[in-house]
PDB file of C-alpha atoms in Angstrom:
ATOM      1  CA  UNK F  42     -13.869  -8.524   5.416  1.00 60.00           C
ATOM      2  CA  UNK F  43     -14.345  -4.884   6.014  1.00 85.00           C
ATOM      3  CA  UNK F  44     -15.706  -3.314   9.433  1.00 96.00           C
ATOM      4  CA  UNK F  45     -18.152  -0.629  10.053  1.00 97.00           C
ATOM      5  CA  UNK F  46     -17.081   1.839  12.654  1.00 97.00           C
ATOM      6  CA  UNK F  47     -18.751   4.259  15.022  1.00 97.00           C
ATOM      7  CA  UNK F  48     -16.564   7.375  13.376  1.00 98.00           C
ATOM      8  CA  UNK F  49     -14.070   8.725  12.239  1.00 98.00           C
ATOM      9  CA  UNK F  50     -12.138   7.784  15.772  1.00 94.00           C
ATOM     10  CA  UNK F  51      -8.373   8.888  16.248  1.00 94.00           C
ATOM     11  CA  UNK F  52      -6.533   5.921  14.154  1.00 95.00           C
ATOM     12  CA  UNK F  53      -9.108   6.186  11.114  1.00 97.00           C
ATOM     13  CA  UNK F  54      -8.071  10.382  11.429  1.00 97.00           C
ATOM     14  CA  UNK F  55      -4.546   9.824  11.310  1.00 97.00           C
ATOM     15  CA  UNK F  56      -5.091   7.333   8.350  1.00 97.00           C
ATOM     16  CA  UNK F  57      -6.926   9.586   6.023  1.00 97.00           C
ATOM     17  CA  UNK F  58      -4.967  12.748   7.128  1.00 95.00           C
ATOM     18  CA  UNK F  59      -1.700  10.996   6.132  1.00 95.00           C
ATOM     19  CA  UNK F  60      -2.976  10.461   2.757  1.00 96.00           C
ATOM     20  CA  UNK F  61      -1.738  12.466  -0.217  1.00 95.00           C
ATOM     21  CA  UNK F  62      -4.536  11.278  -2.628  1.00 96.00           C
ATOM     22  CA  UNK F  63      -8.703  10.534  -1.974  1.00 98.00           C
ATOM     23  CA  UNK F  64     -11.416   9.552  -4.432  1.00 98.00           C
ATOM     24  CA  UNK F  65     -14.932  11.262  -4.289  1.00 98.00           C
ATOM     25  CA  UNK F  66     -17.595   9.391  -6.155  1.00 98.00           C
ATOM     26  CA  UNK F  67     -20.730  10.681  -6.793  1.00 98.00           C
ATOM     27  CA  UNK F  68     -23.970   9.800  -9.373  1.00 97.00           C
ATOM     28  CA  UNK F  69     -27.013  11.348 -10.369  1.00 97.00           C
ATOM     29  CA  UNK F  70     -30.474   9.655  -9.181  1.00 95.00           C
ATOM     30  CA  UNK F  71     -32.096   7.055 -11.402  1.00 92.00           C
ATOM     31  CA  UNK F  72     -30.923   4.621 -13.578  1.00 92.00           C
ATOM     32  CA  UNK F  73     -29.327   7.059 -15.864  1.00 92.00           C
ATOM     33  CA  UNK F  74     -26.527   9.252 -15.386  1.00 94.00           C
ATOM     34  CA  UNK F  75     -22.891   9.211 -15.404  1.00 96.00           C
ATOM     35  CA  UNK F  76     -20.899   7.912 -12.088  1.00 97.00           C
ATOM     36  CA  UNK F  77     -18.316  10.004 -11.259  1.00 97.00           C
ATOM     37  CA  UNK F  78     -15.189   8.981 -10.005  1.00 98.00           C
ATOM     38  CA  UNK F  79     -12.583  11.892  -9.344  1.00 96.00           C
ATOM     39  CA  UNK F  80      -8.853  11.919  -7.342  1.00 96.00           C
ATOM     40  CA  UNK F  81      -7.908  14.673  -5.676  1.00 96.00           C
ATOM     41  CA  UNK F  82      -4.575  15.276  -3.459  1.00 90.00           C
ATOM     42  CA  UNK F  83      -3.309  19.407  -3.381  1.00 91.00           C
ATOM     43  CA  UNK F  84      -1.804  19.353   0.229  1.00 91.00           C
ATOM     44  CA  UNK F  85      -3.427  20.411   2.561  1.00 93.00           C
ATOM     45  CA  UNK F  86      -7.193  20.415   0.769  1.00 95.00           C
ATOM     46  CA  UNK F  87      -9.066  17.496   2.856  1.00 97.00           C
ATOM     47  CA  UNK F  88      -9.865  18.382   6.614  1.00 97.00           C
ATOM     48  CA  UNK F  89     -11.376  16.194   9.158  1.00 98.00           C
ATOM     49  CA  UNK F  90     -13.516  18.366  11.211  1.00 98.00           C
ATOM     50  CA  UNK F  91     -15.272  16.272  13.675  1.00 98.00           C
ATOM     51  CA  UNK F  92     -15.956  12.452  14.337  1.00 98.00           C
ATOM     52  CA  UNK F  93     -18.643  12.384  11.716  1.00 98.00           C
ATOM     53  CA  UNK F  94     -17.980  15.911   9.466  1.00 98.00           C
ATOM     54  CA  UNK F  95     -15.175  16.204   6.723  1.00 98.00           C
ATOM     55  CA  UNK F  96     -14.218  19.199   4.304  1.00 98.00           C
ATOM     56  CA  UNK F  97     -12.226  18.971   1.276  1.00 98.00           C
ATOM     57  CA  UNK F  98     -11.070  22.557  -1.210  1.00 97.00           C
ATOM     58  CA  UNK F  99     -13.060  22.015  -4.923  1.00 96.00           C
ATOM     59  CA  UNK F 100     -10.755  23.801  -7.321  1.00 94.00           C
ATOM     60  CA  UNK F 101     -12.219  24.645 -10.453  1.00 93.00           C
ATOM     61  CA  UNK F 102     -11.054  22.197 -12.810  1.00 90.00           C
ATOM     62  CA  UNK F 103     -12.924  20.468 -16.283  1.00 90.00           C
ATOM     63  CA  UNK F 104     -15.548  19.838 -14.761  1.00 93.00           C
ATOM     64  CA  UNK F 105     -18.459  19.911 -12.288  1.00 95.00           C
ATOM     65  CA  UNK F 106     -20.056  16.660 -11.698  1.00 97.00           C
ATOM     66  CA  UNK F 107     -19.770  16.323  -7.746  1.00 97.00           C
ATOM     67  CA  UNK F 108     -21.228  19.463  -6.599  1.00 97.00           C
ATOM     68  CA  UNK F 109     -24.273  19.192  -9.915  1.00 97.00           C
ATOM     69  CA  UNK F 110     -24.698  15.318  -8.107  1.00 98.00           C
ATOM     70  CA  UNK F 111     -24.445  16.861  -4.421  1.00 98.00           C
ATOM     71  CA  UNK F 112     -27.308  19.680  -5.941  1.00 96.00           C
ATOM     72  CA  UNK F 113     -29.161  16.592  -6.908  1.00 96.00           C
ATOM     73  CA  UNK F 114     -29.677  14.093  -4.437  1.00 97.00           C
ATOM     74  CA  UNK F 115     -26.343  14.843  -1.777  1.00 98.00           C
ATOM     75  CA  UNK F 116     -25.282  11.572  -2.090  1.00 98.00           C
ATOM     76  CA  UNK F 117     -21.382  11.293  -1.938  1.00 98.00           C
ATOM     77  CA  UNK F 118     -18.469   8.998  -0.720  1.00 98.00           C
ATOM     78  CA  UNK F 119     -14.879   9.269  -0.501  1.00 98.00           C
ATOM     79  CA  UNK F 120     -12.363   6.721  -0.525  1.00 98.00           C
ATOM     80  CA  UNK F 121      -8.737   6.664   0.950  1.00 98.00           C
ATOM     81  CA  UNK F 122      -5.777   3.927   0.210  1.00 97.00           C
ATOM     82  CA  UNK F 123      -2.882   3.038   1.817  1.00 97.00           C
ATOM     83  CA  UNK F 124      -0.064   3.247  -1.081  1.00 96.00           C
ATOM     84  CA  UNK F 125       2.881   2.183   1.681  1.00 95.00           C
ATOM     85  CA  UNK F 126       2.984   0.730   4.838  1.00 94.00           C
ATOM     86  CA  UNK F 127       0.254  -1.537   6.025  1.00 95.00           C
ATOM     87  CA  UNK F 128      -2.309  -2.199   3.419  1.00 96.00           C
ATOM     88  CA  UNK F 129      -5.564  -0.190   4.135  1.00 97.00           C
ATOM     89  CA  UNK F 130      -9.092   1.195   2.114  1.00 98.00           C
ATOM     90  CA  UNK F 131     -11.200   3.870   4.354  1.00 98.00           C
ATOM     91  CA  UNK F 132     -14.474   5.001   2.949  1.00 98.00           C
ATOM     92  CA  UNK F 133     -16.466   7.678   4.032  1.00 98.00           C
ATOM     93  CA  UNK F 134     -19.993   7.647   3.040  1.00 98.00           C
ATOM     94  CA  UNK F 135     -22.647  10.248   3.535  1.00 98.00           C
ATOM     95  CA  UNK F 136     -24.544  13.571   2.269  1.00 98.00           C
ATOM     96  CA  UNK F 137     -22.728  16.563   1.062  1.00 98.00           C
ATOM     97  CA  UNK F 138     -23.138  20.506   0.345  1.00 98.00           C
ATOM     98  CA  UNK F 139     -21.299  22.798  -1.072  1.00 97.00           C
ATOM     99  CA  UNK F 140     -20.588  26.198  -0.336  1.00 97.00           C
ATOM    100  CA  UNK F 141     -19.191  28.118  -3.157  1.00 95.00           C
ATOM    101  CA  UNK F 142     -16.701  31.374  -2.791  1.00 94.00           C
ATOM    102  CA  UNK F 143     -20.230  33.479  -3.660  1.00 92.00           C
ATOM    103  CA  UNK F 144     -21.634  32.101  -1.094  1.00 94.00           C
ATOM    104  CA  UNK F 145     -21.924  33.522   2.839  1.00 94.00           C
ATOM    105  CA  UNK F 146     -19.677  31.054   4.663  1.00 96.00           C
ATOM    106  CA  UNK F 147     -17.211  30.306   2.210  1.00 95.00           C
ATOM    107  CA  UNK F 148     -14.394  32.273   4.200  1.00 95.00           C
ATOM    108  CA  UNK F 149     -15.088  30.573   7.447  1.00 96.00           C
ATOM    109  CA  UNK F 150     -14.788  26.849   5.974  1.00 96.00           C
ATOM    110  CA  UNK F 151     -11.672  28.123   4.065  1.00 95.00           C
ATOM    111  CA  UNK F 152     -10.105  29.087   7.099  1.00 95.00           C
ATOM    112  CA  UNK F 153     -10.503  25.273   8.381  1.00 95.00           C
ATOM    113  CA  UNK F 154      -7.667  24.634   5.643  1.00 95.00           C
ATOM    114  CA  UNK F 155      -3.665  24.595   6.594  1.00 89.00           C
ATOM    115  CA  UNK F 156      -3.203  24.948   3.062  1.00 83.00           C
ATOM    116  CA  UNK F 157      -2.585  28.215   0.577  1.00 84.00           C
ATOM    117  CA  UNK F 158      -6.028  27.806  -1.470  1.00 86.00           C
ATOM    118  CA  UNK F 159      -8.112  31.067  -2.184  1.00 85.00           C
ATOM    119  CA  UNK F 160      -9.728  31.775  -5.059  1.00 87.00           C
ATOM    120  CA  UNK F 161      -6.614  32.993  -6.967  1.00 88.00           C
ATOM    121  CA  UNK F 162      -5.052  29.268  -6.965  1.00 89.00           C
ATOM    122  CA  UNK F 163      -8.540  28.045  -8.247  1.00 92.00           C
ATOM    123  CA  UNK F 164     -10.864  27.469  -5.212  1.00 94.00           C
ATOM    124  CA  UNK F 165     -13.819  27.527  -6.615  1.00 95.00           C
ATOM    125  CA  UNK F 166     -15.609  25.535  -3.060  1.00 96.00           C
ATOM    126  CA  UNK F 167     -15.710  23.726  -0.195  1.00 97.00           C
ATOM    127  CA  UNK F 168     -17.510  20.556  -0.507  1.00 98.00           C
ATOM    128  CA  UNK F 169     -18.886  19.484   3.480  1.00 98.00           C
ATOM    129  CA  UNK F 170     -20.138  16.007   4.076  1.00 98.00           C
ATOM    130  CA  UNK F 171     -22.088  14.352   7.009  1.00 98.00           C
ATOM    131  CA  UNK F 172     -20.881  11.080   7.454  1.00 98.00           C
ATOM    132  CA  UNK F 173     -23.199   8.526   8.096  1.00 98.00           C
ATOM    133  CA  UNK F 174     -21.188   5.634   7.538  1.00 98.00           C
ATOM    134  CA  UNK F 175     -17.104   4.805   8.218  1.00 98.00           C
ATOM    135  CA  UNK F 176     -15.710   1.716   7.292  1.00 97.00           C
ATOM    136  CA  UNK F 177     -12.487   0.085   6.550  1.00 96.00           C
ATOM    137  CA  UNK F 178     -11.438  -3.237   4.581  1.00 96.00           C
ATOM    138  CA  UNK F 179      -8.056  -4.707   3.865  1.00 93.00           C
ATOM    139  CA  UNK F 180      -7.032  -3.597   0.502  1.00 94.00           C
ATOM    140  CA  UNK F 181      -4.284  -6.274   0.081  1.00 95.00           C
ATOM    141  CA  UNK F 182      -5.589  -5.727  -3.792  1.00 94.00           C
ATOM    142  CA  UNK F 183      -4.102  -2.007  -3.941  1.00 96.00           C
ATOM    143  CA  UNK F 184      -0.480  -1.814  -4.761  1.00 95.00           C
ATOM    144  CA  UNK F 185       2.581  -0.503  -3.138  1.00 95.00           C
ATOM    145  CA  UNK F 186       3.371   2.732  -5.150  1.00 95.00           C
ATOM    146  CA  UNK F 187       6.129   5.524  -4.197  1.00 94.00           C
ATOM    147  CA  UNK F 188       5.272   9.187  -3.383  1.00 92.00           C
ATOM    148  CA  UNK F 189       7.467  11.351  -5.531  1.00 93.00           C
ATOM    149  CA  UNK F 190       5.788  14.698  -4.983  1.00 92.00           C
ATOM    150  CA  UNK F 191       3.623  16.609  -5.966  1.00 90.00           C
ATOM    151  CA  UNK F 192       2.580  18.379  -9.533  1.00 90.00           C
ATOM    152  CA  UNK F 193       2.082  22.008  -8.538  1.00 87.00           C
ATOM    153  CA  UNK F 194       0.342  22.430 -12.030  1.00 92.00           C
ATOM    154  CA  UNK F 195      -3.518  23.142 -11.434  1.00 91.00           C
ATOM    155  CA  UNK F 196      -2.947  26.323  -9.084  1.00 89.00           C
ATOM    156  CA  UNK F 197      -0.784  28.424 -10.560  1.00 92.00           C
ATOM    157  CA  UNK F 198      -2.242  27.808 -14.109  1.00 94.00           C
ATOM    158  CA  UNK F 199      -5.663  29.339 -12.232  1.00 93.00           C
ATOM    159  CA  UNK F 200      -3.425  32.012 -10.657  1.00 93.00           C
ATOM    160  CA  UNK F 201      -2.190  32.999 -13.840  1.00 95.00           C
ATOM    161  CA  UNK F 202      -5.860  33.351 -15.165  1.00 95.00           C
ATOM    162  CA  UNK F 203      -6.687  35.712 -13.127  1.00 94.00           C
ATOM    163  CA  UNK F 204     -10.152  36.650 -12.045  1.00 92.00           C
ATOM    164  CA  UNK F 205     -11.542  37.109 -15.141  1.00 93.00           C
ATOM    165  CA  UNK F 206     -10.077  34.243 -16.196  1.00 94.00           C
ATOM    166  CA  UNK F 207     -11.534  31.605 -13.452  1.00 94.00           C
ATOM    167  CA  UNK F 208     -14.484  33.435 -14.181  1.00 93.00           C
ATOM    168  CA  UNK F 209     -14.891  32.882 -17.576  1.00 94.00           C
ATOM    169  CA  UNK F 210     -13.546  29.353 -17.489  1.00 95.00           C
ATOM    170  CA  UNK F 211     -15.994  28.188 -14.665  1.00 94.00           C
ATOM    171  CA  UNK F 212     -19.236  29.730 -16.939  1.00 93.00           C
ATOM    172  CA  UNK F 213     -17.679  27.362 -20.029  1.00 94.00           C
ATOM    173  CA  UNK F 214     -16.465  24.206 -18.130  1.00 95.00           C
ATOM    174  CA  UNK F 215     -18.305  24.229 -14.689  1.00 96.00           C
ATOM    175  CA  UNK F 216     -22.291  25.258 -15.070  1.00 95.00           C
ATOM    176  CA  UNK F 217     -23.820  22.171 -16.081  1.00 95.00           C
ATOM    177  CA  UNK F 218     -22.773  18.419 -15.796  1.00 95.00           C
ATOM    178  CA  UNK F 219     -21.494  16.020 -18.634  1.00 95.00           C
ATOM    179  CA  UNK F 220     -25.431  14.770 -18.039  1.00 95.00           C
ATOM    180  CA  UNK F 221     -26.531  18.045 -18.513  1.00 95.00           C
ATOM    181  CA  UNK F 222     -27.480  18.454 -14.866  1.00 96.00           C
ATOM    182  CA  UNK F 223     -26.976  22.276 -13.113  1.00 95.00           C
ATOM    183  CA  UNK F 224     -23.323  22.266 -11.650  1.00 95.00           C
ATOM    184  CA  UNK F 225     -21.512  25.447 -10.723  1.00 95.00           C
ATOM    185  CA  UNK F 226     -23.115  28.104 -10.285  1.00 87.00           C
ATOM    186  CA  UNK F 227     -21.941  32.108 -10.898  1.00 79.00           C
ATOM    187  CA  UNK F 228     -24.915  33.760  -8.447  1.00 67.00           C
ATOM    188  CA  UNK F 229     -25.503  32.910  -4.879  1.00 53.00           C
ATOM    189  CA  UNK F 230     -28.463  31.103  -4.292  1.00 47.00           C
ATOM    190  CA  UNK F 231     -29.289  29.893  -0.933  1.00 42.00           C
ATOM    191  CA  UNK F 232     -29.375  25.829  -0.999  1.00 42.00           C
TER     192      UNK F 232
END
């Protein structure tokens, strides 16, 4: 049975910091829609930054479902699993925003990050959520799986596109969702 918990207090912190991979899930509103379920794991890209607030780097990838979803209705959770040692599932449900690297702000939330990601390695975000609910359940389903590393593919293939490049791949991939909802956008807009 899982438990509901006040925040994101100093054992659930350490948990989800020692991590190497989340899952952010996110849908449109209604009954129709695509629900998105996407891993993510560069080092160094998820940041708790209070009891209730967390921050994770959105590189620019196939897609933009979460941040055309948080445009939408906010809604967002992410998931963490324990992999080794004792068996473990945090969730972190709430409403997130987005701040884009056109957008005022985006060099301050960066700057939250211990890790290497500016635009050149393929931020193309920082996705901030409010967390209105914590909670924790066993997982004795998940399996025990050994880290090997990690596959440093993603940023330098953005690196070597240059800014141009990340440009002209975010207009293609990244402006509208697989449900043809707004995603990324190229302008700054206030939200």
């Amino acid at each position: 049975m899982g438990k509901v918990h006040e925040s994101i207090d100093g054992r659930l912190r350490a948990f989800v910091e020692k991590q190497p991979v989340f899952f952010v899930a996110t849908a449109p509103s209604g009954p129709d829609g695509h629900v998105n379920v996407s891993p993510k794991g560069i080092p160094g890209s998820f940041v708790v930054i209070d009891d209730h607030t967390v921050a994770y780097v959105d590189l620019t990838a196939s897609g933009s479902e979460t941040i055309a979803h948080l445009r939408e209705n906010g809604r967002i959770t992410i998931m963490f699993c324990a992999f080794d040692g004792p068996p473990n599932i945090v969730r972190l449900h709430g409403r997130g925003r987005f701040v884009t690297l056109y957008d005022e702000g985006f060099d301050d939330l960066l700057a939250l990050f211990p890790a290497d990601l500016p635009e050149e390695r393929g931020t193309r975000a920082v996705i901030v959520v409010d967390v209105e609910r914590v909670s924790d359940s066993c997982g004795y389903g998940v399996p025990l799986m050994s880290y090997e590393g990690e596959r440093d593919l993603l940023p330098p293939y953005m690196e070597r596109k240059g800014v141009d490049g990340r440009a002209d791949y975010r207009r293609l991939k990244n402006r509208v969702s697989i449900d043809g909802l707004p995603g990324f956008d190229m302008d700054p807009a206030p939200r």
